[in-house]
Coordinates of C-alpha atoms and ligand atoms in Angstrom, one line a residue:
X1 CA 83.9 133.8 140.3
X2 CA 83.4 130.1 139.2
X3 CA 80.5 130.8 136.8
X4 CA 79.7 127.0 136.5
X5 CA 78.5 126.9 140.1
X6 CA 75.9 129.6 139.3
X7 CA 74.2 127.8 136.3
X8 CA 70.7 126.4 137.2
X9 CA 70.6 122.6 136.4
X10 CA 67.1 122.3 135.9
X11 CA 67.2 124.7 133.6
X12 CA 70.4 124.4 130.9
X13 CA 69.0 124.0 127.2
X14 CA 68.6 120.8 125.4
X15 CA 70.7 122.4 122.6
X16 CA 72.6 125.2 121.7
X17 CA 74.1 126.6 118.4
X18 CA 76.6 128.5 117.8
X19 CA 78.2 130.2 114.7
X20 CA 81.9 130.3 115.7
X21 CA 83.1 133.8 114.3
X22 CA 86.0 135.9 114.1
X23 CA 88.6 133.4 113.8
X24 CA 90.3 135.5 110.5
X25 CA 90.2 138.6 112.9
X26 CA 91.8 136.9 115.6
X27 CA 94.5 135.9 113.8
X28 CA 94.9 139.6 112.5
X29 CA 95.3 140.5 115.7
X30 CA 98.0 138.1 116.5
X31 CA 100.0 139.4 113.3
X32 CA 99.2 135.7 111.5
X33 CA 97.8 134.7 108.7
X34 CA 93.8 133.4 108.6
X35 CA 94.6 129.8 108.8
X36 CA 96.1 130.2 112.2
X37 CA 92.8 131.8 113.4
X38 CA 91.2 128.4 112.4
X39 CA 93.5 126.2 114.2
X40 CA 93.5 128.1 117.0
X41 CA 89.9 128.1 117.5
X42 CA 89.8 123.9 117.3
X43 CA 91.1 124.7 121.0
X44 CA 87.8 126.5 122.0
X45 CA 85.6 123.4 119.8
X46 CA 87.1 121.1 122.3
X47 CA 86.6 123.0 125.5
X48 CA 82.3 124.0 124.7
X49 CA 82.1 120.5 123.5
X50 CA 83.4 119.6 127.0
X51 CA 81.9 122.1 128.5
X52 CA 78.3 120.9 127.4
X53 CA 79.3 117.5 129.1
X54 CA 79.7 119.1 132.2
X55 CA 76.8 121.3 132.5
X56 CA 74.1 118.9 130.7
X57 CA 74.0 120.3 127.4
X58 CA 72.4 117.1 125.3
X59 CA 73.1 118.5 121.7
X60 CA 75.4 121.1 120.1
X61 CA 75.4 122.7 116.6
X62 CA 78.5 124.1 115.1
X63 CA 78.7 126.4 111.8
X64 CA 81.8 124.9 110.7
X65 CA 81.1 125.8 107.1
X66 CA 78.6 127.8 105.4
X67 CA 77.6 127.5 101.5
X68 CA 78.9 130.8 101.0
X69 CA 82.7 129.6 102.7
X70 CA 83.2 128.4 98.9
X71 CA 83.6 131.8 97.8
X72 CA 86.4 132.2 100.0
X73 CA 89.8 132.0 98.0
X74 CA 91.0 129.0 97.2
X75 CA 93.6 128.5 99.4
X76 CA 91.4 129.0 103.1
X77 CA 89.0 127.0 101.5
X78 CA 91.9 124.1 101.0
X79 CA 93.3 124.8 104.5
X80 CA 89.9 124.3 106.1
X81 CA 89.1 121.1 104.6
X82 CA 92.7 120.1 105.8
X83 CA 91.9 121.2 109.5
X84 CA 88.8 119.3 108.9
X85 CA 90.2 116.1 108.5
X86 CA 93.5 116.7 110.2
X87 CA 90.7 117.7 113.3
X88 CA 88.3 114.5 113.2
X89 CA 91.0 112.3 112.7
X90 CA 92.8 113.5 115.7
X91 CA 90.1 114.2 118.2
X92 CA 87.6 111.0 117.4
X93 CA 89.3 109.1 120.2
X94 CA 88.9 111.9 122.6
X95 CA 85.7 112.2 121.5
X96 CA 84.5 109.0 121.7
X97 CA 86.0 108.3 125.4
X98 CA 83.9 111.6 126.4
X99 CA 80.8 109.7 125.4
X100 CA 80.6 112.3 122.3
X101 CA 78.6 111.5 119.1
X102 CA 79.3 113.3 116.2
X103 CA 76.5 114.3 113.6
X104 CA 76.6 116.4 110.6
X105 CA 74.3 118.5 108.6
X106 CA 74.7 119.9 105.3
X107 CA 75.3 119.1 101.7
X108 CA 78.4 116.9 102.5
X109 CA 78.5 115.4 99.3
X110 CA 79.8 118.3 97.8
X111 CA 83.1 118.0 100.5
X112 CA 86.4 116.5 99.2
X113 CA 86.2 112.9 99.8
X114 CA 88.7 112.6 102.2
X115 CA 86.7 114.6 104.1
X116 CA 83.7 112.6 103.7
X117 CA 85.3 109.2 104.3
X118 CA 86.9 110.6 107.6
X119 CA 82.8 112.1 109.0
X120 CA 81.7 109.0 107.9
X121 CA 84.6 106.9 110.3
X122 CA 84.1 109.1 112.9
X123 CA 80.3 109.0 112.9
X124 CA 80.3 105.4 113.1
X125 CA 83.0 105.3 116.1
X126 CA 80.7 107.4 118.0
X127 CA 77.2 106.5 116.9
X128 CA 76.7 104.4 120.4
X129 CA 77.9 107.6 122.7
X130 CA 74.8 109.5 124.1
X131 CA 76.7 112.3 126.6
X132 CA 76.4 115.0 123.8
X133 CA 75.5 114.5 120.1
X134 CA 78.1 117.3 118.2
X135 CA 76.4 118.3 114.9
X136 CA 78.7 119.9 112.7
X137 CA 77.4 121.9 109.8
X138 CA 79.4 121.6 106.8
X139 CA 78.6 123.1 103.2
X140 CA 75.2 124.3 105.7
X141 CA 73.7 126.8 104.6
X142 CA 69.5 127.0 105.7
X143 CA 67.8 128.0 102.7
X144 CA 70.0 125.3 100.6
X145 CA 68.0 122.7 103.4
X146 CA 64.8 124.2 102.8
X147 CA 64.6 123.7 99.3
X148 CA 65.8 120.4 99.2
X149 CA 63.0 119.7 101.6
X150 CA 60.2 121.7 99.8
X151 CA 61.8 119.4 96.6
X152 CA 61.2 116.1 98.4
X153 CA 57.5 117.3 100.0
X154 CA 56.5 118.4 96.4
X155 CA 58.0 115.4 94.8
X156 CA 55.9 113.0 96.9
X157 CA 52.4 114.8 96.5
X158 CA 53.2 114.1 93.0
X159 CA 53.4 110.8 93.0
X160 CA 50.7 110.7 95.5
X161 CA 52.0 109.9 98.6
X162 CA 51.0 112.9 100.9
X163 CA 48.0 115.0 100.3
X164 CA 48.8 118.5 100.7
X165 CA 46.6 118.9 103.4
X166 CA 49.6 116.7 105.2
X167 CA 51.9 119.8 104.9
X168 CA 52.4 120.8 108.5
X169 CA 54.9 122.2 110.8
X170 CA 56.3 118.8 111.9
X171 CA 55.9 117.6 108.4
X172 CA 58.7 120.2 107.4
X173 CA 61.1 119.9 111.0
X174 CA 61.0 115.8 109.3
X175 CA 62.6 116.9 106.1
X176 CA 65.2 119.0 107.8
X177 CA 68.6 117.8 108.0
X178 CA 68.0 118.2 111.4
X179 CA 64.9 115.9 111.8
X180 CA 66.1 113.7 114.3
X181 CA 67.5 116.6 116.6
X182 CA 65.4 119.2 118.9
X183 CA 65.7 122.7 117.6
X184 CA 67.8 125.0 119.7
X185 CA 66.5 126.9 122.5
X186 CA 69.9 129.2 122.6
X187 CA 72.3 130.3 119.8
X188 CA 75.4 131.8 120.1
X189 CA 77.4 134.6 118.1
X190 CA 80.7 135.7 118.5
X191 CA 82.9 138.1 117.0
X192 CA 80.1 140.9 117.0
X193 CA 78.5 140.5 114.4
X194 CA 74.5 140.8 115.0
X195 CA 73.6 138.9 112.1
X196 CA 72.6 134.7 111.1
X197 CA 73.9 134.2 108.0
X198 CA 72.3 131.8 106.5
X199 CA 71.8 129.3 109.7
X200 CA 69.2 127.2 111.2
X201 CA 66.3 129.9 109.5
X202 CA 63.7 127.7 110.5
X203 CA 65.0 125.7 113.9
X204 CA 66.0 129.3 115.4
X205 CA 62.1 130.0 115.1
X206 CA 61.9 130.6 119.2
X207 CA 65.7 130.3 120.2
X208 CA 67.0 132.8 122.2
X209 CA 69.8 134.6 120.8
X210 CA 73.4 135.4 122.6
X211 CA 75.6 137.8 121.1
X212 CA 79.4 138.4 122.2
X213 CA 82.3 140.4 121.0
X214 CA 84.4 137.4 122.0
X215 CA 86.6 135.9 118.7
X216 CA 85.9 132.3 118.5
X217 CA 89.3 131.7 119.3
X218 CA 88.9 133.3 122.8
X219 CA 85.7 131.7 123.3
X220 CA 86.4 129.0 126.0
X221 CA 84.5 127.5 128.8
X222 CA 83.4 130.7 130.9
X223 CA 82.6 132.7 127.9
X224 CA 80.2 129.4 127.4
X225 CA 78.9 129.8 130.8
X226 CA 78.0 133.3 130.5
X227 CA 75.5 132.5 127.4
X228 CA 74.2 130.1 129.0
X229 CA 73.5 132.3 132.3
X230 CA 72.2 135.0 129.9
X231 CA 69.7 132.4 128.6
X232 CA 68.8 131.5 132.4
X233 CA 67.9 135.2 132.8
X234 CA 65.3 135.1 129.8
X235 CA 61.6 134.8 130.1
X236 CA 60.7 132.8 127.2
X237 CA 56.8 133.6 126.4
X238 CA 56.0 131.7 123.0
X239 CA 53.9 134.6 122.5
X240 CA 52.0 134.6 125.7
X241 CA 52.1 137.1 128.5
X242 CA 54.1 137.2 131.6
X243 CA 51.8 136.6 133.7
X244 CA 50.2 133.5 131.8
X245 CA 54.0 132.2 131.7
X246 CA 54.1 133.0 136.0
X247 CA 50.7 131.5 136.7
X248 CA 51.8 127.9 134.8
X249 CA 55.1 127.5 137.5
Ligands
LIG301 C1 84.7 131.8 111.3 O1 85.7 132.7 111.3 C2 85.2 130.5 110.7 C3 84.6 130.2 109.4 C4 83.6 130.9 108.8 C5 85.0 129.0 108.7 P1 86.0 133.6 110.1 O2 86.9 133.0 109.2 O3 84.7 134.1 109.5 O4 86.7 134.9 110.8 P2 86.4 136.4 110.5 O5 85.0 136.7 110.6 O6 87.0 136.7 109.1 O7 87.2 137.1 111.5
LIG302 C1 79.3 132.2 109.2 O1 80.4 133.0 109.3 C2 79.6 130.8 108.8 C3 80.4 130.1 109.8 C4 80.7 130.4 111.0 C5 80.8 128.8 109.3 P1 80.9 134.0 108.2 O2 82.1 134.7 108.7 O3 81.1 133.2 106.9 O4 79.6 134.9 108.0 P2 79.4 136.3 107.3 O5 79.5 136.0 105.8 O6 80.4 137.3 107.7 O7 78.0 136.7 107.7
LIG303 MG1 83.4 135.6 109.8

């Protein structure tokens, strides 16, 4: 069944997130080493960023890197940071003639600066595109984010320029990394594991949440389209009843 004809168009979310796990296990599986896991599942970053042109999908968040990845040993860590490059470098031109912008969030001053010097290249290739804005989350972790923004908040009622009265919802979403995006109204698992680690605490407030056995590396356009049917099937109340959320269509 062509699962792409079956999504609703009026309906796809404005941006979706997705931890992309399993990528060591697949490997396992495959009798490789971990590293191969993480090139392989560069394949299935290229086909839901694709796939999110297709179907309308206007922003896309990828845990790429998590604070806690440092404590991996030393040698994955090296190897990702490799891919990472290795990966921008390689796909910016596809990127940029799929109308892709790329967007990172994160502390990415703490990535090797080769790292930082290609994101930055990138970024600026692409900052004109508007098809999908890619956000990649590097050295990410969620509560890292929200101190650094309870940090600048308390820093300027000190010096008098907000009043805490100010302090509101909106006025935290603005000292989010992720101030200039939507939060995500879907975000997406794989690998099994039930669990956020660490990701998008706050911007996940309402999401809806899509969890899949699937390894990362297996994850490819119709895996994609099932989550996002899954979400289609969802009644999203923000707290009110079904029948209030009815009467309103
Ligand atoms: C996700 O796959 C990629 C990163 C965290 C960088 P994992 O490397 O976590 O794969 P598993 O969970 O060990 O299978
Ligand atoms: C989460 O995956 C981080 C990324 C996908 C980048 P992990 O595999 O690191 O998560 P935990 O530690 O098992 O929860
Ligand atoms: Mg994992």
């Amino acid at each position: 069944m062509d699962l792409k004809q079956s999504i609703n168009q009026l309906n796809v979310p404005q941006h979706v997130a997705i931890i992309m796990d399993g990528n060591g296990r697949w490997a396992k599986q495959q009798g490789e080493d971990r590293i191969f896991g993480h090139h392989e599942g560069v394949n299935s970053v290229r086909e839901i960023v694709e796939a999110c042109g297709e179907i309308g999908v206007k922003y896309l968040t990828l845990y790429a890197f998590s604070t806690e990845n440092w404590n991996r040993p030393k040698d994955e860590v090296d190897a990702l940071m490799e891919l990472l490059v290795s990966t921008i470098s390689m796909e910016t031109p596809n990127l940029n003639s799929k109308g892709v912008k790329l967007d990172v969030i994160g502390d990415i001053q703490s990535l090797p600066l080769s790292c930082q010097k290609e994101l930055q290249e990138s970024i600026d290739i692409t900052k004109h595109n508007n098809t999908v804005t890619l956000i990649l989350a590097l050295s990410y972790s969620s509560k890292w984010e929200i101190i650094e923004a309870v940090k600048k908040i308390a820093a300027a009622v000190k010096d008098n320029k907000l009043n805490i009265s100010d302090i509101n919802s909106n006025l935290i979403s603005q000292h989010l990394n992720t101030n200039r995006f939507p939060d995500p109204e879907l975000m997406i698992r794989t690998s099994g594991e039930h669990r956020i680690s660490n990701f998008l605490l706050w911007q996940l407030a309402y999401a809806e949440f899509y969890f899949t056995n699937v390894l990362w590396p297996d994850f490819r356009k119709e895996e994609f389209y099932k989550a996002i049917l899954s979400y289609q099937n969802r009644e999203r109340r923000f707290g009110q009843t079904s029948e209030q959320i009815n009467q309103l269509q």
